[in-house]
Amino acid sequence: MSFSGNTRNYSQKTNIMAGSDTLEIFPFYLQNINIPGLSFSHPEIGGRTGTKIIMNADNVQFGDLSFSVLVDQDFLLYDELMSIANDQLNYISGQLSPKTFEFWISVTDGKGDDVIKWTFNNVKIESIGDLQYDYSSDETSFLMDVSMKFDTFTYRNLKKPGTIPTLKV
């Protein structure tokens, strides 16, 4: 999937695009992103000589997927993410019913060709940051921070075809 040019804000040019094929979230450009790493947990057991023996890893944990995005002038992205968050809330019972979705991030090179793409599965919104606006400032844009959790992900280096096996938490 290759995108040439910014589809939502013509003054913003970056090479990191995100979106979702399972929601109405249109492709949008990211200002910055934290691609999550992974951490293996190696249990330790005591040995006879008082030393600890480190066993093979018994689980893996992923970091959070977090990014900042410039909100479009019509606030469509903000509206979409807030709608997902509000759909989880039942104000009468006080219960939460998380809505999960698929989310992708694609990085392009200077020519606009895709280089690498991550696909995150069973994504849940963890937080949507505040939008701050100062009327006394010349700044007229809103930067929104978003953090998400996910169950599994795959990535594909499009310059070297092949996808790693799905990693599961």
GROMACS .gro file of C-alpha atoms in nm:
model
  169
    1MET     CA    1   0.000   0.000   0.000
    2SER     CA    2   0.161   0.323  -0.107
    3PHE     CA    3   0.035   0.672  -0.037
    4SER     CA    4   0.167   0.974  -0.222
    5GLY     CA    5   0.099   1.308  -0.062
    6ASN     CA    6  -0.088   1.392   0.255
    7THR     CA    7  -0.460   1.312   0.227
    8ARG     CA    8  -0.579   1.514   0.526
    9ASN     CA    9  -0.353   1.816   0.577
   10TYR     CA   10  -0.162   1.956   0.284
   11SER     CA   11   0.080   2.156   0.499
   12GLN     CA   12   0.204   1.844   0.681
   13LYS     CA   13   0.459   1.620   0.512
   14THR     CA   14   0.593   1.321   0.702
   15ASN     CA   15   0.678   0.967   0.602
   16ILE     CA   16   0.492   0.782   0.879
   17MET     CA   17   0.128   0.701   0.807
   18ALA     CA   18  -0.125   0.513   1.019
   19GLY     CA   19  -0.482   0.394   0.989
   20SER     CA   20  -0.723   0.107   1.029
   21ASP     CA   21  -0.892  -0.112   0.771
   22THR     CA   22  -1.151  -0.234   1.022
   23LEU     CA   23  -1.271   0.113   1.127
   24GLU     CA   24  -1.359   0.432   0.948
   25ILE     CA   25  -1.026   0.581   1.055
   26PHE     CA   26  -0.882   0.729   0.741
   27PRO     CA   27  -0.508   0.721   0.682
   28PHE     CA   28  -0.333   0.999   0.872
   29TYR     CA   29   0.024   1.115   0.920
   30LEU     CA   30   0.203   1.085   1.254
   31GLN     CA   31   0.422   1.352   1.406
   32ASN     CA   32   0.613   1.105   1.622
   33ILE     CA   33   0.573   0.744   1.725
   34ASN     CA   34   0.698   0.491   1.974
   35ILE     CA   35   0.708   0.151   1.805
   36PRO     CA   36   0.689  -0.091   2.098
   37GLY     CA   37   0.972  -0.323   2.179
   38LEU     CA   38   0.940  -0.654   2.356
   39SER     CA   39   1.072  -0.785   2.682
   40PHE     CA   40   1.127  -1.150   2.775
   41SER     CA   41   1.080  -1.259   3.134
   42HIS     CA   42   1.341  -1.514   3.249
   43PRO     CA   43   1.254  -1.672   3.584
   44GLU     CA   44   1.535  -1.738   3.829
   45ILE     CA   45   1.559  -2.038   4.059
   46GLY     CA   46   1.803  -2.098   4.341
   47GLY     CA   47   2.090  -2.337   4.288
   48ARG     CA   48   2.265  -2.563   4.542
   49THR     CA   49   2.568  -2.339   4.573
   50GLY     CA   50   2.370  -2.023   4.648
   51THR     CA   51   2.380  -1.899   4.291
   52LYS     CA   52   2.074  -1.834   4.084
   53ILE     CA   53   2.000  -2.022   3.766
   54ILE     CA   54   1.829  -1.824   3.492
   55MET     CA   55   1.569  -2.033   3.311
   56ASN     CA   56   1.438  -1.992   2.957
   57ALA     CA   57   1.188  -1.711   2.910
   58ASP     CA   58   0.834  -1.801   3.010
   59ASN     CA   59   0.652  -1.496   2.872
   60VAL     CA   60   0.693  -1.188   2.655
   61GLN     CA   61   0.556  -0.840   2.712
   62PHE     CA   62   0.514  -0.566   2.454
   63GLY     CA   63   0.550  -0.196   2.527
   64ASP     CA   64   0.273   0.050   2.451
   65LEU     CA   65   0.204   0.174   2.102
   66SER     CA   66   0.200   0.552   2.137
   67PHE     CA   67   0.208   0.837   1.891
   68SER     CA   68   0.134   1.205   1.841
   69VAL     CA   69  -0.076   1.320   1.552
   70LEU     CA   70  -0.167   1.658   1.413
   71VAL     CA   71  -0.546   1.681   1.433
   72ASP     CA   72  -0.706   1.765   1.100
   73GLN     CA   73  -0.890   2.096   1.063
   74ASP     CA   74  -1.232   1.927   1.070
   75PHE     CA   75  -1.147   1.724   1.385
   76LEU     CA   76  -1.251   1.401   1.205
   77LEU     CA   77  -0.967   1.197   1.358
   78TYR     CA   78  -1.044   1.329   1.708
   79ASP     CA   79  -1.413   1.249   1.658
   80GLU     CA   80  -1.337   0.895   1.537
   81LEU     CA   81  -1.109   0.811   1.831
   82MET     CA   82  -1.343   0.966   2.088
   83SER     CA   83  -1.635   0.771   1.938
   84ILE     CA   84  -1.442   0.446   1.983
   85ALA     CA   85  -1.367   0.539   2.344
   86ASN     CA   86  -1.727   0.642   2.418
   87ASP     CA   87  -1.866   0.323   2.260
   88GLN     CA   88  -1.689   0.130   2.537
   89LEU     CA   89  -1.877   0.310   2.813
   90ASN     CA   90  -2.219   0.215   2.944
   91TYR     CA   91  -2.316   0.513   3.157
   92ILE     CA   92  -2.620   0.336   3.304
   93SER     CA   93  -2.445   0.024   3.435
   94GLY     CA   94  -2.099   0.175   3.474
   95GLN     CA   95  -1.953  -0.117   3.278
   96LEU     CA   96  -1.680  -0.104   3.016
   97SER     CA   97  -1.695  -0.321   2.706
   98PRO     CA   98  -1.370  -0.271   2.516
   99LYS     CA   99  -1.390  -0.236   2.141
  100THR     CA  100  -1.093  -0.388   1.961
  101PHE     CA  101  -0.975  -0.320   1.609
  102GLU     CA  102  -0.681  -0.367   1.374
  103PHE     CA  103  -0.435  -0.079   1.333
  104TRP     CA  104  -0.145  -0.036   1.093
  105ILE     CA  105   0.157   0.190   1.063
  106SER     CA  106   0.352   0.235   0.741
  107VAL     CA  107   0.685   0.412   0.685
  108THR     CA  108   0.776   0.540   0.340
  109ASP     CA  109   1.107   0.654   0.196
  110GLY     CA  110   1.181   0.989   0.030
  111LYS     CA  111   1.032   0.868  -0.298
  112GLY     CA  112   0.700   0.774  -0.133
  113ASP     CA  113   0.760   0.398  -0.158
  114ASP     CA  114   0.662   0.182   0.139
  115VAL     CA  115   0.959   0.056   0.341
  116ILE     CA  116   0.809  -0.121   0.643
  117LYS     CA  117   0.457  -0.184   0.772
  118TRP     CA  118   0.341  -0.296   1.117
  119THR     CA  119  -0.005  -0.442   1.171
  120PHE     CA  120  -0.135  -0.453   1.529
  121ASN     CA  121  -0.425  -0.685   1.617
  122ASN     CA  122  -0.689  -0.662   1.889
  123VAL     CA  123  -0.593  -0.302   1.959
  124LYS     CA  124  -0.754  -0.122   2.250
  125ILE     CA  125  -0.729   0.252   2.316
  126GLU     CA  126  -0.544   0.317   2.641
  127SER     CA  127  -0.548   0.697   2.641
  128ILE     CA  128  -0.632   0.999   2.428
  129GLY     CA  129  -0.440   1.307   2.534
  130ASP     CA  130  -0.569   1.654   2.600
  131LEU     CA  131  -0.601   1.908   2.321
  132GLN     CA  132  -0.460   2.240   2.435
  133TYR     CA  133  -0.528   2.561   2.254
  134ASP     CA  134  -0.402   2.906   2.348
  135TYR     CA  135  -0.593   3.194   2.190
  136SER     CA  136  -0.303   3.431   2.253
  137SER     CA  137  -0.067   3.214   2.047
  138ASP     CA  138  -0.014   3.223   1.672
  139GLU     CA  139  -0.021   2.841   1.676
  140THR     CA  140  -0.345   2.715   1.523
  141SER     CA  141  -0.283   2.341   1.521
  142PHE     CA  142  -0.369   2.073   1.773
  143LEU     CA  143  -0.130   1.792   1.854
  144MET     CA  144  -0.298   1.487   2.009
  145ASP     CA  145  -0.116   1.210   2.197
  146VAL     CA  146  -0.266   0.860   2.173
  147SER     CA  147  -0.161   0.540   2.350
  148MET     CA  148  -0.285   0.191   2.261
  149LYS     CA  149  -0.247  -0.166   2.385
  150PHE     CA  150  -0.255  -0.469   2.157
  151ASP     CA  151  -0.242  -0.848   2.170
  152THR     CA  152  -0.033  -0.938   1.866
  153PHE     CA  153   0.152  -0.773   1.582
  154THR     CA  154   0.330  -0.854   1.259
  155TYR     CA  155   0.566  -0.645   1.055
  156ARG     CA  156   0.682  -0.665   0.701
  157ASN     CA  157   0.991  -0.505   0.554
  158LEU     CA  158   0.871  -0.424   0.205
  159LYS     CA  159   1.224  -0.378   0.073
  160LYS     CA  160   1.298  -0.737   0.183
  161PRO     CA  161   0.968  -0.927   0.145
  162GLY     CA  162   0.861  -1.161   0.420
  163THR     CA  163   0.658  -1.137   0.740
  164ILE     CA  164   0.776  -1.254   1.080
  165PRO     CA  165   0.547  -1.492   1.267
  166THR     CA  166   0.275  -1.325   1.470
  167LEU     CA  167   0.397  -1.250   1.823
  168LYS     CA  168   0.138  -1.309   2.095
  169VAL     CA  169   0.129  -1.177   2.450
   0.00000   0.00000   0.00000
